[in-house]
Coordinates of C-alpha atoms in Angstrom, one line a residue:
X113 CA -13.7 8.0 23.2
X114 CA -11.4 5.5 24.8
X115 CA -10.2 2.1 23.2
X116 CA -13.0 0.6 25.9
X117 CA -15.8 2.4 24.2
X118 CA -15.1 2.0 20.8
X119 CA -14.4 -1.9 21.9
X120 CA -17.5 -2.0 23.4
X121 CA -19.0 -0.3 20.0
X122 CA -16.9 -2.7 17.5
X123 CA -17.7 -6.1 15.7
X124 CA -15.0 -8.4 16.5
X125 CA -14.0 -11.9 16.4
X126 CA -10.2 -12.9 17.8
X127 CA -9.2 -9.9 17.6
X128 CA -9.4 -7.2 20.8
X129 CA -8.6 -3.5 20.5
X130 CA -6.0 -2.5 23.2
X131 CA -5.2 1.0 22.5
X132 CA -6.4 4.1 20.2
X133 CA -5.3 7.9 19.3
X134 CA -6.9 10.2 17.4
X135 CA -3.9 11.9 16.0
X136 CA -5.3 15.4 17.3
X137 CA -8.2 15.3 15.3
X138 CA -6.2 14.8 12.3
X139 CA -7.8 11.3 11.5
X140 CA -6.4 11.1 7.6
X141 CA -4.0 8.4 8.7
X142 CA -2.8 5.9 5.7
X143 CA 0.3 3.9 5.8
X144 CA 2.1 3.6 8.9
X145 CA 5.2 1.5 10.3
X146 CA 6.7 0.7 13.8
X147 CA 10.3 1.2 14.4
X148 CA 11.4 1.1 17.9
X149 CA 8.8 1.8 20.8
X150 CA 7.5 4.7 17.9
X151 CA 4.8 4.3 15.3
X152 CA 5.1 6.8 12.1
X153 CA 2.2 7.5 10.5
X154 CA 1.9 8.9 7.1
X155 CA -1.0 10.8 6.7
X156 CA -3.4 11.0 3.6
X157 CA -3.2 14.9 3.2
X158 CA -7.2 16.0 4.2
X159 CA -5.5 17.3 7.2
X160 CA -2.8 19.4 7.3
X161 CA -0.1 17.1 8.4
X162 CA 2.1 14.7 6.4
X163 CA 3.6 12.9 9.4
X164 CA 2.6 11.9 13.0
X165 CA 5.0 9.8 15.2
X166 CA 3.5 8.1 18.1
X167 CA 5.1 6.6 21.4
X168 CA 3.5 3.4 21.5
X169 CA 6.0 1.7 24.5
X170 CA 2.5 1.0 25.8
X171 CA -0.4 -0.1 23.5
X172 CA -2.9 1.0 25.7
X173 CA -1.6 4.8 25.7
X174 CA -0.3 5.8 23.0
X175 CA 0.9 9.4 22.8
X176 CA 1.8 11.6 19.6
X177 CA 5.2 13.1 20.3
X178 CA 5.8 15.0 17.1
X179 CA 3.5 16.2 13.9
X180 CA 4.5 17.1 10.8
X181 CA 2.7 19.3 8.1
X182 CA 2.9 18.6 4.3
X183 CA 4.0 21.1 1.6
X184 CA 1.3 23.0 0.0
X185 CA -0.8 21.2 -2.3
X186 CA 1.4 18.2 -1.8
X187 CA 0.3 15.1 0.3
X188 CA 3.1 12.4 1.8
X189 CA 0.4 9.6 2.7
X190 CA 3.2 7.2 2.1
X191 CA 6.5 6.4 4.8
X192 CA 9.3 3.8 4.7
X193 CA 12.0 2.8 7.4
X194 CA 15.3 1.4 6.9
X195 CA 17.6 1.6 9.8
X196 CA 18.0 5.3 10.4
X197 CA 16.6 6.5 7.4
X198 CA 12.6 7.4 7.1
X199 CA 11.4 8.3 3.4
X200 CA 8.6 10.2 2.4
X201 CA 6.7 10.1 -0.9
X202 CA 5.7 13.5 -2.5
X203 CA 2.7 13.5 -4.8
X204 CA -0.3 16.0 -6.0
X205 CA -3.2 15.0 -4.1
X206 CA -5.4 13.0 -6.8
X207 CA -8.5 13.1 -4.3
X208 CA -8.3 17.4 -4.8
X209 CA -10.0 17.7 -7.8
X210 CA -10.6 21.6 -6.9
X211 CA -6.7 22.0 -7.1
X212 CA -6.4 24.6 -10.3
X213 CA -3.7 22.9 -12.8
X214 CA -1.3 25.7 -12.8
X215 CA -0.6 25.3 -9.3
X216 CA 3.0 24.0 -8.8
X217 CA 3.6 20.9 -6.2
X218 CA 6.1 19.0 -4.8
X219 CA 7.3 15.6 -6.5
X220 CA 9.7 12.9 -5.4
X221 CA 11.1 11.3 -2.9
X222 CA 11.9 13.5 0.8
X223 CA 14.5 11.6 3.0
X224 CA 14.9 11.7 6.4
X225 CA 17.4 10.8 9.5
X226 CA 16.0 9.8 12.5
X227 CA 18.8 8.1 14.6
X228 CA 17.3 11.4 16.4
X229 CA 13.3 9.2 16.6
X230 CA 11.0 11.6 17.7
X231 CA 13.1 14.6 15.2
X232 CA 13.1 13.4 11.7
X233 CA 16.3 15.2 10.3
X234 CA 16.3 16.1 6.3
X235 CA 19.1 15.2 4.7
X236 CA 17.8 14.6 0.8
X237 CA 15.6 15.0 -1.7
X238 CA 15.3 13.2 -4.8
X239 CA 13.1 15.4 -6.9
X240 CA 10.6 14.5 -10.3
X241 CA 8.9 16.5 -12.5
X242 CA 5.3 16.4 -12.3
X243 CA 2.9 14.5 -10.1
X244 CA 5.4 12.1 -8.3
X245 CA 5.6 9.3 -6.0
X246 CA 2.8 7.1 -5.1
X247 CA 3.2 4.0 -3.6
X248 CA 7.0 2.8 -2.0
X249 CA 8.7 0.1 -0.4
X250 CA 12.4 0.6 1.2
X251 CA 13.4 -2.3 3.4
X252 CA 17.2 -2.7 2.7
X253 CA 18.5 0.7 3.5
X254 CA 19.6 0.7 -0.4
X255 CA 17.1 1.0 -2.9
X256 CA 13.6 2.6 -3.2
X257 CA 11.3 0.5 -5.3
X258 CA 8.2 3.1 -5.8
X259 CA 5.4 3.7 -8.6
X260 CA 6.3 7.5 -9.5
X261 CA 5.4 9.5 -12.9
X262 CA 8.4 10.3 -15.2
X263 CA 9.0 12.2 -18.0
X264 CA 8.4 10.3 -21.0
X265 CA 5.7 8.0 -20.2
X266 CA 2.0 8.7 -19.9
X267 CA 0.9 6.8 -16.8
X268 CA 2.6 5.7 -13.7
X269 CA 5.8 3.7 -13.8
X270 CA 7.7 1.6 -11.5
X271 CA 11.0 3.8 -10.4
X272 CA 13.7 2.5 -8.4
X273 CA 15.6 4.9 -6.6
X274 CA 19.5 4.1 -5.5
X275 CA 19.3 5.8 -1.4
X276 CA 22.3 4.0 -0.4
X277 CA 23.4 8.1 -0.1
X278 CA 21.2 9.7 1.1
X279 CA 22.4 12.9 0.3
X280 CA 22.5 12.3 -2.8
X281 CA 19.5 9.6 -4.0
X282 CA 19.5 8.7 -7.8
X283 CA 17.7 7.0 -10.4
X284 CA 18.6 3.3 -11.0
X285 CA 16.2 1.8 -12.9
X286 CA 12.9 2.2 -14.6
X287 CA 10.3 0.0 -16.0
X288 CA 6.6 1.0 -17.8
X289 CA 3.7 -0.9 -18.9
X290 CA 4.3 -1.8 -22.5
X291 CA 2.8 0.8 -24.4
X292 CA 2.3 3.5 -21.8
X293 CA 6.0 5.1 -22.7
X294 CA 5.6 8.2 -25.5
X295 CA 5.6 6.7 -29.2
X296 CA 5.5 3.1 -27.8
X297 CA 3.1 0.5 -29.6
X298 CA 0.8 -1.4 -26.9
X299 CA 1.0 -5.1 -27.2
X300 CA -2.1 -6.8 -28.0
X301 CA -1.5 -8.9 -24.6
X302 CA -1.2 -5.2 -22.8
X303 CA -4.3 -3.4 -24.6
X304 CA -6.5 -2.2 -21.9
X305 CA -10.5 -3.0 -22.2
X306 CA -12.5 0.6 -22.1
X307 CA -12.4 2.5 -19.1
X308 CA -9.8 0.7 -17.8
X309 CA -6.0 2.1 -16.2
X310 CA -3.0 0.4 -16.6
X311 CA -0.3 2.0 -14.4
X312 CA 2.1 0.9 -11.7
X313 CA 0.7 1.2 -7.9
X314 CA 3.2 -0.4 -5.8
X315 CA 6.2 -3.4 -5.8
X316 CA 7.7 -5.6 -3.6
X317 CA 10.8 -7.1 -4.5
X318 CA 12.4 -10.3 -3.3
X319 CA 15.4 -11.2 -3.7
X320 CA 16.4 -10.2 -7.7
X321 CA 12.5 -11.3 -8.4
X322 CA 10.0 -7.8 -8.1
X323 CA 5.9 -8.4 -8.2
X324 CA 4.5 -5.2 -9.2
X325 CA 0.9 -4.5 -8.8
X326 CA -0.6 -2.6 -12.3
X327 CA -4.4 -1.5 -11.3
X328 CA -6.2 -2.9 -13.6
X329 CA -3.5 -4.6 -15.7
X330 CA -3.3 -7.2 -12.7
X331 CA 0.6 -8.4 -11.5
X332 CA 3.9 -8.4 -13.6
X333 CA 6.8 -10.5 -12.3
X334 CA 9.8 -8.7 -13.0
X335 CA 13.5 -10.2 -13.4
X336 CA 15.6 -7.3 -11.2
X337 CA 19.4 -9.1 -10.9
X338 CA 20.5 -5.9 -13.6
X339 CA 18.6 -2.6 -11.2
X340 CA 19.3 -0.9 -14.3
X341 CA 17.3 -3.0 -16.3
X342 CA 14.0 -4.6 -14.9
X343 CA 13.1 -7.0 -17.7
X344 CA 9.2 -8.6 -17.7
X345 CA 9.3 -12.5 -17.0
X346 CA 5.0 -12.8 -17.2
X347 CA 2.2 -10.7 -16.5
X348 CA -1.5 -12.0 -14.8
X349 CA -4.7 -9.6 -15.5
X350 CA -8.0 -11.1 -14.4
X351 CA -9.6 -7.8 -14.8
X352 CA -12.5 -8.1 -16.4
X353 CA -14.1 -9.8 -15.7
X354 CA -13.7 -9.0 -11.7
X355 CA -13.6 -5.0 -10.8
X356 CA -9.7 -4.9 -11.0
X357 CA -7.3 -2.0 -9.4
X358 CA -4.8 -4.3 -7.8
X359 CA -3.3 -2.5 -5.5
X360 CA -0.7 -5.1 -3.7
X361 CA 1.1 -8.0 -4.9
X362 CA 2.7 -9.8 -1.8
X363 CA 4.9 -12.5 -2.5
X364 CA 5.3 -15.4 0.5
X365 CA 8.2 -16.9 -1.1
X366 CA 8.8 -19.4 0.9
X367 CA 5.2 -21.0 -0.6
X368 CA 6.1 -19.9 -4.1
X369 CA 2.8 -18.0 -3.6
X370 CA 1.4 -14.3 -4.2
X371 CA -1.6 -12.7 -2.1
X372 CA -2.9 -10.1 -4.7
X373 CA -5.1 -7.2 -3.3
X374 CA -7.8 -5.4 -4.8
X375 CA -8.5 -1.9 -4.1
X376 CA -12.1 -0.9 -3.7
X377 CA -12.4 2.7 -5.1
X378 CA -16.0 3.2 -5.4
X379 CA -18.7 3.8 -2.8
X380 CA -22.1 2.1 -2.0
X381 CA -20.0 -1.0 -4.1
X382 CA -21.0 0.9 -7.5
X383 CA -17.9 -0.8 -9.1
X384 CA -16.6 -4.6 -10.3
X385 CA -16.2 -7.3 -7.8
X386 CA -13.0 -6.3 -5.8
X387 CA -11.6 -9.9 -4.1
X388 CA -7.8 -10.7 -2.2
X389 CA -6.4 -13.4 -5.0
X390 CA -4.1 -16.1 -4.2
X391 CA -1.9 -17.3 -6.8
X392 CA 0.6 -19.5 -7.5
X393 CA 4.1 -18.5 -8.9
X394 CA 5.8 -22.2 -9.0
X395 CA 6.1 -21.3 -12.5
X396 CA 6.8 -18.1 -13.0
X397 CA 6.9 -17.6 -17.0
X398 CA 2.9 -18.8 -15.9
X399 CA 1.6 -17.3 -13.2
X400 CA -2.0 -18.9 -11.8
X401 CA -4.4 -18.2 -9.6
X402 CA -5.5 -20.5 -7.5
X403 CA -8.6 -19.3 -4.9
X404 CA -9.7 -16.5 -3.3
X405 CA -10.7 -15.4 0.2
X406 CA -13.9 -15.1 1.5
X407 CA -15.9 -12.0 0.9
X408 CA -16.9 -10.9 4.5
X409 CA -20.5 -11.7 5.3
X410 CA -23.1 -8.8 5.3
X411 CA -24.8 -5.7 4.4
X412 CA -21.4 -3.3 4.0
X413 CA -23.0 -1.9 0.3
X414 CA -25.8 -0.5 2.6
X415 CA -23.2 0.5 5.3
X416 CA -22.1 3.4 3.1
X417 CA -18.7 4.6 1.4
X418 CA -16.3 2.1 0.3
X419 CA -16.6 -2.0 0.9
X420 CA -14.1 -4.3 0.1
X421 CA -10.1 -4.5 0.3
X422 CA -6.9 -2.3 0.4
X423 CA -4.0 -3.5 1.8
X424 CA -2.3 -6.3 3.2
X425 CA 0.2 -6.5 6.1
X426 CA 3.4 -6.9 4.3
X427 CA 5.7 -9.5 6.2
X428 CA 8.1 -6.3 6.4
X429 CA 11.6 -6.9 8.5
X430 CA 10.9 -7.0 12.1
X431 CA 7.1 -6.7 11.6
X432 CA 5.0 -9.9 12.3
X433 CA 6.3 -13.4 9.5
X434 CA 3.6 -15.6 8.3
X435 CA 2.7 -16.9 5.3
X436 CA 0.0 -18.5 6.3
X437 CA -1.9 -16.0 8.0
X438 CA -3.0 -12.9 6.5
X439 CA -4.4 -9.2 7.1
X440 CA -6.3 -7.1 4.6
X441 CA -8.1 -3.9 5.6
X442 CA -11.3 -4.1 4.0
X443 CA -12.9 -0.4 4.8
X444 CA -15.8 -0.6 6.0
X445 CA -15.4 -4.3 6.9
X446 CA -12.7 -3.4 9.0
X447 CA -9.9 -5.4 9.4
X448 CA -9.9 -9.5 8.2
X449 CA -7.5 -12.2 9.1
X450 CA -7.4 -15.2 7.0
X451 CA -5.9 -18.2 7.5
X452 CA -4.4 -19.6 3.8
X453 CA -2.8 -23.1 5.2
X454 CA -4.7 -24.3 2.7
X455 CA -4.0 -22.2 -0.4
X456 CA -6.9 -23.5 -2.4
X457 CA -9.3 -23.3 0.7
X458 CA -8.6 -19.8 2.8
X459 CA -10.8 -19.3 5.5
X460 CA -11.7 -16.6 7.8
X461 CA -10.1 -16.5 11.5
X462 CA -10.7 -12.9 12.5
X463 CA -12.1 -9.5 12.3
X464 CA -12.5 -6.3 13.7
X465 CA -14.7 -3.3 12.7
X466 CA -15.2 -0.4 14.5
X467 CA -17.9 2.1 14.9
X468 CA -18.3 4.9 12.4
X469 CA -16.0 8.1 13.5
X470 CA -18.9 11.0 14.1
X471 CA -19.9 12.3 11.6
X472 CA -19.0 9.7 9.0
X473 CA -21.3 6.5 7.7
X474 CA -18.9 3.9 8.3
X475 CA -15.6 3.6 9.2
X476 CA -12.6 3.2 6.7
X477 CA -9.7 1.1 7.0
X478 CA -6.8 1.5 4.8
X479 CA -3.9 0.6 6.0
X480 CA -2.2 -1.6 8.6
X481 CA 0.9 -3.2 10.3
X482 CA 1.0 -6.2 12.7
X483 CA 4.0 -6.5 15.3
X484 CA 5.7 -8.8 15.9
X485 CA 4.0 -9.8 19.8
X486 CA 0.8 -9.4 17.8

């Protein structure tokens, strides 16, 4: 199907496809970046690759120059670019629950040269015990922030990883939900309601300030100036009574301001109300939220498999800057822009959501980037 047919096929308001590829039929695509005229992107591990890098110098034709398979029973749905270096995440597929336990997998971090583009070079491989890495974020050609499993503590922590070698990548820092780590006492203000997970999913630093997403333990602002020492400064939960499972905390610090996203995880909307938070971090021993965006209009919990947010475009270096406009994926609402000028009033500007892929009930959109020409 060309970008014509599918445009002529979408929903859509200020926002025009110009250009599609369907990865050679390997359509598990999650995170992806642009570096250059190429576009890497990560796949979720349904398929058998881990990495597809596509030559977008034109939009409109996009070609896939190179794929890359994952390890077995492995998926690297996560990638991160900082100069010449591309990392990987490497993580047992949660979404495989027909995956015998005994079966060993790859954990950690796999690093990569690409002054090469199109011919991603290994050159490290900080290795974990366990699961591994989940969500990352390496901007500074330095240090890894990512929500990895570690010996010692039961659910997910936030891991920073020191890649200034790359050869050689080690562990700088650590920090874990109070009460998660083995033999650790859970604070009353950290005591999870039933059914509900506390672990880290994701962090983006600024400056020596990280804001660290916790499912449903909400947002911690951590105090990073000592990598060797994060050190909690406050800690936001409004879950319940909304649905929870925060999945990104993006900081616009030039507005003192954080656009929390909600993950939906459930189908058919069989789960708490999932929204995209704004709140203000003026203060940041107090942390407050201050509106929400619009829920889009419509009948998405009849449309089929997941409805409501992901992920935000994430103001990364040479991406797209704004702090006042903003872009979730929403699954099968597509993609959403919102305009927050207006913190306490955001309001929709855009959207675009494309036909189901055959075969499927709706489509689902998970991840994003916005360039910098738009």
């Amino acid at each position: 199907m060309t970008a014509a047919d599918i445009q002529a096929r979408s929903e859509s308001w200020n926002v025009r496809l110009i250009g599609h590829h369907d990865l050679n039929g390997h359509g598990d695509g999650m995170q992806l970046l642009k570096s250059g005229r190429y576009v890497y992107v990560a796949h979720l591990g349904t398929s058998p690759m881990a990495l597809s890098i596509v030559d977008a110098a034109d939009p409109s034709d996009p070609k896939v120059v190179r794929q890359m398979p994952h390890p077995p029973n492995t998926h690297a749905h996560k990638v991160q670019i900082a100069g010449d270096i591309l990392i990987q995440n490497q993580e047992r597929p949660y979404f495989d629950r027909n995956l015998p336990a005994d079966v060993p997998n790859e954990a950690g971090i796999r690093i990569y040269n690409i002054a090469n583009p199109t011919e991603p070079r290994e050159i490290g491989y900080l290795k974990l015990p366990g699961k591994g890495v989940h969500r990352m974020w390496f901007t500074d050609g330095k240090y890894a922030h990512v929500a990895a499993m570690l010996p010692g503590i039961k659910e997910r922590a936030y891991l920073i990883a020191d890649i200034s070698d790359p050869s050689n990548p080690k562990q700088a820092g650590v920090w874990w939900i109070p009460g998660t780590k083995e033999g650790e006492q859970t604070p009353p203000d950290w005591t999870p309601f039933a059914g509900e997970h506390f672990h880290v999913h994701g962090a983006i630093p600024h400056g020596d300030r990280s804001y660290v997403a916790l499912v449903d333990a909400g947002m911690a602002i951590l105090d990073i100036s000592d990598i060797s020492k994060p050190r909690t400064i406050s800690h936001i939960d409004w879950s319940p009574p909304f649905g929870g499972y925060a999945h990104t905390t993006l900081p616009l610090p030039g507005r003192k301001l954080v656009v929390a996203v909600d993950e939906s995880v459930k189908y058919d909307c069989n789960e708490g109300e999932k929204r995209v938070w704004i709140i203000d971090v003026r203060e940041e021993r107090n942390p407050v939220i201050v509106s929400t965006c619009p829920v889009p209009e419509g009948d998405f919990c009849k449309r089929g498999l997941r409805f409501g947010p992901h992920n935000a475009h994430e103001n990364r270096p040479g991406s797209f800057q704004s702090e006042n406009i903003i872009f979730v994926t929403y699954y099968n609402a597509g993609l959403r822009v919102f305009d927050i000028r207006n913190q306490y009033r955001p309001e929709e500007v855009g959207f675009f959501i494309p036909p189901a892929p055959e075969g499927q009930k709706a489509p689902m959109f998970n991840d994003l980037y916005v360039d910098a020409d738009g």
